[in-house]
């Protein structure tokens, strides 16, 4: 593994953790999402109360992360939303923000806190189902990374 990828790993992990709390909410939206979220759709059979709590956690997390970013980084992130719809990967968007080590640490802590709060909202069965799905996503991601590294150039 080269040094560049080694440094991207913590950022990728932080990004993955930031989306994890949002997945249960996305999985329960009445209209079927398109694109990237469609393949992450799982049914946790959330109650209306759980949906409301997870939505509040997601909104709080987003506002806390926004408070860490500079106005320039917020503008970059907003313009990158359109690029994400055109297929740009979220990891690349976050990497392009050139976050300081302090910002990365704060965002990582915010995302971990959101993950813990989200997990606390779920029942043990829902947590187990979500954990299994997260492991599957990680395994699929590793498999894709290995396949892309093995392709001849």
PDB file of C-alpha atoms in Angstrom:
ATOM      1  CA  UNK A   1       0.000   0.000   0.000  1.00  0.00           C
ATOM      2  CA  UNK A   2       1.578   3.266  -0.995  1.00  0.00           C
ATOM      3  CA  UNK A   3       1.893   6.209   1.370  1.00  0.00           C
ATOM      4  CA  UNK A   4      -0.780   8.312  -0.349  1.00  0.00           C
ATOM      5  CA  UNK A   5      -3.453   5.661   0.163  1.00  0.00           C
ATOM      6  CA  UNK A   6      -2.340   5.182   3.755  1.00  0.00           C
ATOM      7  CA  UNK A   7      -3.049   8.834   4.471  1.00  0.00           C
ATOM      8  CA  UNK A   8      -6.438   8.667   2.728  1.00  0.00           C
ATOM      9  CA  UNK A   9      -7.569   5.729   4.847  1.00  0.00           C
ATOM     10  CA  UNK A  10      -8.484   7.787   7.974  1.00  0.00           C
ATOM     11  CA  UNK A  11     -10.443  10.226   5.818  1.00  0.00           C
ATOM     12  CA  UNK A  12     -12.272   7.427   4.061  1.00  0.00           C
ATOM     13  CA  UNK A  13     -13.086   5.827   7.388  1.00  0.00           C
ATOM     14  CA  UNK A  14     -14.391   9.122   8.764  1.00  0.00           C
ATOM     15  CA  UNK A  15     -16.526   9.611   5.680  1.00  0.00           C
ATOM     16  CA  UNK A  16     -17.935   6.110   5.922  1.00  0.00           C
ATOM     17  CA  UNK A  17     -18.813   6.703   9.562  1.00  0.00           C
ATOM     18  CA  UNK A  18     -20.519   9.978   8.688  1.00  0.00           C
ATOM     19  CA  UNK A  19     -22.862   8.257   6.265  1.00  0.00           C
ATOM     20  CA  UNK A  20     -23.576   5.291   8.514  1.00  0.00           C
ATOM     21  CA  UNK A  21     -25.926   7.214  10.857  1.00  0.00           C
ATOM     22  CA  UNK A  22     -27.863   8.469   7.849  1.00  0.00           C
ATOM     23  CA  UNK A  23     -28.417   5.082   6.255  1.00  0.00           C
ATOM     24  CA  UNK A  24     -31.270   3.957   8.515  1.00  0.00           C
ATOM     25  CA  UNK A  25     -33.106   7.208   7.772  1.00  0.00           C
ATOM     26  CA  UNK A  26     -32.459   6.857   4.048  1.00  0.00           C
ATOM     27  CA  UNK A  27     -33.587   3.246   4.198  1.00  0.00           C
ATOM     28  CA  UNK A  28     -36.997   4.301   5.482  1.00  0.00           C
ATOM     29  CA  UNK A  29     -37.796   7.182   3.150  1.00  0.00           C
ATOM     30  CA  UNK A  30     -41.157   6.724   1.454  1.00  0.00           C
ATOM     31  CA  UNK A  31     -39.906   7.544  -2.046  1.00  0.00           C
ATOM     32  CA  UNK A  32     -37.309   5.188  -3.432  1.00  0.00           C
ATOM     33  CA  UNK A  33     -33.944   6.952  -3.635  1.00  0.00           C
ATOM     34  CA  UNK A  34     -31.916   6.734  -6.786  1.00  0.00           C
ATOM     35  CA  UNK A  35     -28.236   6.278  -7.465  1.00  0.00           C
ATOM     36  CA  UNK A  36     -25.806   5.456  -4.725  1.00  0.00           C
ATOM     37  CA  UNK A  37     -28.343   5.136  -1.920  1.00  0.00           C
ATOM     38  CA  UNK A  38     -30.449   2.612  -3.798  1.00  0.00           C
ATOM     39  CA  UNK A  39     -27.801  -0.069  -3.414  1.00  0.00           C
ATOM     40  CA  UNK A  40     -27.504   0.686   0.328  1.00  0.00           C
ATOM     41  CA  UNK A  41     -31.214   0.333   0.947  1.00  0.00           C
ATOM     42  CA  UNK A  42     -32.005  -1.967   3.842  1.00  0.00           C
ATOM     43  CA  UNK A  43     -35.205  -2.382   5.781  1.00  0.00           C
ATOM     44  CA  UNK A  44     -34.779  -1.994   9.533  1.00  0.00           C
ATOM     45  CA  UNK A  45     -38.528  -1.619  10.175  1.00  0.00           C
ATOM     46  CA  UNK A  46     -38.031   1.638  12.019  1.00  0.00           C
ATOM     47  CA  UNK A  47     -40.855   3.079  14.072  1.00  0.00           C
ATOM     48  CA  UNK A  48     -41.983   6.635  13.421  1.00  0.00           C
ATOM     49  CA  UNK A  49     -40.291   7.677  16.677  1.00  0.00           C
ATOM     50  CA  UNK A  50     -37.011   6.085  15.593  1.00  0.00           C
ATOM     51  CA  UNK A  51     -37.242   7.817  12.212  1.00  0.00           C
ATOM     52  CA  UNK A  52     -37.757  11.178  13.904  1.00  0.00           C
ATOM     53  CA  UNK A  53     -34.862  10.629  16.326  1.00  0.00           C
ATOM     54  CA  UNK A  54     -32.510   9.546  13.550  1.00  0.00           C
ATOM     55  CA  UNK A  55     -33.516  12.523  11.429  1.00  0.00           C
ATOM     56  CA  UNK A  56     -32.734  14.855  14.329  1.00  0.00           C
ATOM     57  CA  UNK A  57     -29.342  13.171  14.867  1.00  0.00           C
ATOM     58  CA  UNK A  58     -28.557  13.521  11.160  1.00  0.00           C
ATOM     59  CA  UNK A  59     -29.507  17.213  11.110  1.00  0.00           C
ATOM     60  CA  UNK A  60     -27.521  17.903  14.273  1.00  0.00           C
ATOM     61  CA  UNK A  61     -24.491  16.096  12.872  1.00  0.00           C
ATOM     62  CA  UNK A  62     -24.668  18.056   9.636  1.00  0.00           C
ATOM     63  CA  UNK A  63     -24.860  21.402  11.460  1.00  0.00           C
ATOM     64  CA  UNK A  64     -21.980  20.458  13.779  1.00  0.00           C
ATOM     65  CA  UNK A  65     -19.801  19.509  10.813  1.00  0.00           C
ATOM     66  CA  UNK A  66     -20.764  22.723   9.023  1.00  0.00           C
ATOM     67  CA  UNK A  67     -19.593  24.657  12.088  1.00  0.00           C
ATOM     68  CA  UNK A  68     -16.131  23.058  11.751  1.00  0.00           C
ATOM     69  CA  UNK A  69     -15.742  23.968   8.068  1.00  0.00           C
ATOM     70  CA  UNK A  70     -14.564  27.326   6.778  1.00  0.00           C
ATOM     71  CA  UNK A  71     -16.840  29.321   4.492  1.00  0.00           C
ATOM     72  CA  UNK A  72     -14.631  28.370   1.530  1.00  0.00           C
ATOM     73  CA  UNK A  73     -14.892  24.673   2.407  1.00  0.00           C
ATOM     74  CA  UNK A  74     -18.674  24.976   2.754  1.00  0.00           C
ATOM     75  CA  UNK A  75     -18.848  26.558  -0.702  1.00  0.00           C
ATOM     76  CA  UNK A  76     -16.665  23.767  -2.150  1.00  0.00           C
ATOM     77  CA  UNK A  77     -18.881  21.159  -0.533  1.00  0.00           C
ATOM     78  CA  UNK A  78     -22.042  22.789  -1.865  1.00  0.00           C
ATOM     79  CA  UNK A  79     -20.687  22.918  -5.409  1.00  0.00           C
ATOM     80  CA  UNK A  80     -19.493  19.317  -5.107  1.00  0.00           C
ATOM     81  CA  UNK A  81     -23.061  18.124  -4.489  1.00  0.00           C
ATOM     82  CA  UNK A  82     -23.776  18.577  -8.186  1.00  0.00           C
ATOM     83  CA  UNK A  83     -20.621  16.697  -9.069  1.00  0.00           C
ATOM     84  CA  UNK A  84     -21.649  13.813  -6.801  1.00  0.00           C
ATOM     85  CA  UNK A  85     -24.804  13.466  -8.861  1.00  0.00           C
ATOM     86  CA  UNK A  86     -22.527  13.184 -11.891  1.00  0.00           C
ATOM     87  CA  UNK A  87     -20.695  10.270 -10.306  1.00  0.00           C
ATOM     88  CA  UNK A  88     -17.921  11.870  -8.247  1.00  0.00           C
ATOM     89  CA  UNK A  89     -17.208   9.804  -5.142  1.00  0.00           C
ATOM     90  CA  UNK A  90     -17.858  11.419  -1.722  1.00  0.00           C
ATOM     91  CA  UNK A  91     -14.358  10.468  -0.531  1.00  0.00           C
ATOM     92  CA  UNK A  92     -12.827  12.565  -3.283  1.00  0.00           C
ATOM     93  CA  UNK A  93     -15.085  15.483  -2.417  1.00  0.00           C
ATOM     94  CA  UNK A  94     -13.996  15.430   1.215  1.00  0.00           C
ATOM     95  CA  UNK A  95     -10.338  14.963   0.260  1.00  0.00           C
ATOM     96  CA  UNK A  96     -10.554  18.044  -1.960  1.00  0.00           C
ATOM     97  CA  UNK A  97     -11.518  20.211   1.032  1.00  0.00           C
ATOM     98  CA  UNK A  98      -7.943  20.106   2.377  1.00  0.00           C
ATOM     99  CA  UNK A  99      -9.096  19.780   5.980  1.00  0.00           C
ATOM    100  CA  UNK A 100      -6.597  20.559   8.716  1.00  0.00           C
ATOM    101  CA  UNK A 101      -5.652  17.842  11.186  1.00  0.00           C
ATOM    102  CA  UNK A 102      -7.744  19.640  13.809  1.00  0.00           C
ATOM    103  CA  UNK A 103     -10.791  19.747  11.518  1.00  0.00           C
ATOM    104  CA  UNK A 104     -10.389  16.060  10.688  1.00  0.00           C
ATOM    105  CA  UNK A 105     -10.211  15.162  14.383  1.00  0.00           C
ATOM    106  CA  UNK A 106     -13.304  17.239  15.204  1.00  0.00           C
ATOM    107  CA  UNK A 107     -15.310  15.799  12.320  1.00  0.00           C
ATOM    108  CA  UNK A 108     -14.233  12.265  13.207  1.00  0.00           C
ATOM    109  CA  UNK A 109     -15.424  12.850  16.804  1.00  0.00           C
ATOM    110  CA  UNK A 110     -18.744  14.328  15.607  1.00  0.00           C
ATOM    111  CA  UNK A 111     -19.349  11.370  13.313  1.00  0.00           C
ATOM    112  CA  UNK A 112     -18.458   8.825  15.975  1.00  0.00           C
ATOM    113  CA  UNK A 113     -20.824  10.539  18.406  1.00  0.00           C
ATOM    114  CA  UNK A 114     -23.579  10.469  15.774  1.00  0.00           C
ATOM    115  CA  UNK A 115     -22.956   6.778  15.147  1.00  0.00           C
ATOM    116  CA  UNK A 116     -23.231   6.020  18.865  1.00  0.00           C
ATOM    117  CA  UNK A 117     -26.418   8.076  19.197  1.00  0.00           C
ATOM    118  CA  UNK A 118     -27.926   6.391  16.136  1.00  0.00           C
ATOM    119  CA  UNK A 119     -27.043   2.957  17.427  1.00  0.00           C
ATOM    120  CA  UNK A 120     -28.685   3.827  20.757  1.00  0.00           C
ATOM    121  CA  UNK A 121     -31.960   4.568  18.955  1.00  0.00           C
ATOM    122  CA  UNK A 122     -32.046   1.125  17.346  1.00  0.00           C
ATOM    123  CA  UNK A 123     -33.131  -2.132  18.937  1.00  0.00           C
ATOM    124  CA  UNK A 124     -30.531  -4.858  19.372  1.00  0.00           C
ATOM    125  CA  UNK A 125     -31.909  -6.695  16.325  1.00  0.00           C
ATOM    126  CA  UNK A 126     -31.774  -3.550  14.198  1.00  0.00           C
ATOM    127  CA  UNK A 127     -28.202  -2.832  15.371  1.00  0.00           C
ATOM    128  CA  UNK A 128     -27.185  -6.366  14.507  1.00  0.00           C
ATOM    129  CA  UNK A 129     -28.750  -6.127  11.051  1.00  0.00           C
ATOM    130  CA  UNK A 130     -27.081  -2.755  10.426  1.00  0.00           C
ATOM    131  CA  UNK A 131     -23.716  -4.052  11.663  1.00  0.00           C
ATOM    132  CA  UNK A 132     -23.945  -7.011   9.292  1.00  0.00           C
ATOM    133  CA  UNK A 133     -24.750  -4.666   6.427  1.00  0.00           C
ATOM    134  CA  UNK A 134     -21.822  -2.369   7.333  1.00  0.00           C
ATOM    135  CA  UNK A 135     -19.474  -5.351   7.312  1.00  0.00           C
ATOM    136  CA  UNK A 136     -20.796  -6.380   3.913  1.00  0.00           C
ATOM    137  CA  UNK A 137     -20.242  -2.857   2.540  1.00  0.00           C
ATOM    138  CA  UNK A 138     -16.665  -2.840   3.882  1.00  0.00           C
ATOM    139  CA  UNK A 139     -15.994  -6.237   2.369  1.00  0.00           C
ATOM    140  CA  UNK A 140     -17.414  -5.119  -0.988  1.00  0.00           C
ATOM    141  CA  UNK A 141     -15.325  -1.938  -0.877  1.00  0.00           C
ATOM    142  CA  UNK A 142     -12.157  -3.909  -0.112  1.00  0.00           C
ATOM    143  CA  UNK A 143     -12.958  -6.299  -2.937  1.00  0.00           C
ATOM    144  CA  UNK A 144     -13.418  -3.422  -5.392  1.00  0.00           C
ATOM    145  CA  UNK A 145     -10.143  -1.831  -4.218  1.00  0.00           C
ATOM    146  CA  UNK A 146      -8.279  -5.118  -4.635  1.00  0.00           C
ATOM    147  CA  UNK A 147      -9.742  -5.609  -8.102  1.00  0.00           C
ATOM    148  CA  UNK A 148      -8.766  -2.105  -9.168  1.00  0.00           C
ATOM    149  CA  UNK A 149      -5.216  -2.594  -7.895  1.00  0.00           C
ATOM    150  CA  UNK A 150      -4.847  -5.878  -9.764  1.00  0.00           C
ATOM    151  CA  UNK A 151      -5.899  -4.540 -13.155  1.00  0.00           C
ATOM    152  CA  UNK A 152      -2.938  -4.271 -15.557  1.00  0.00           C
ATOM    153  CA  UNK A 153      -1.893  -0.784 -16.521  1.00  0.00           C
TER     154      UNK A 153
END
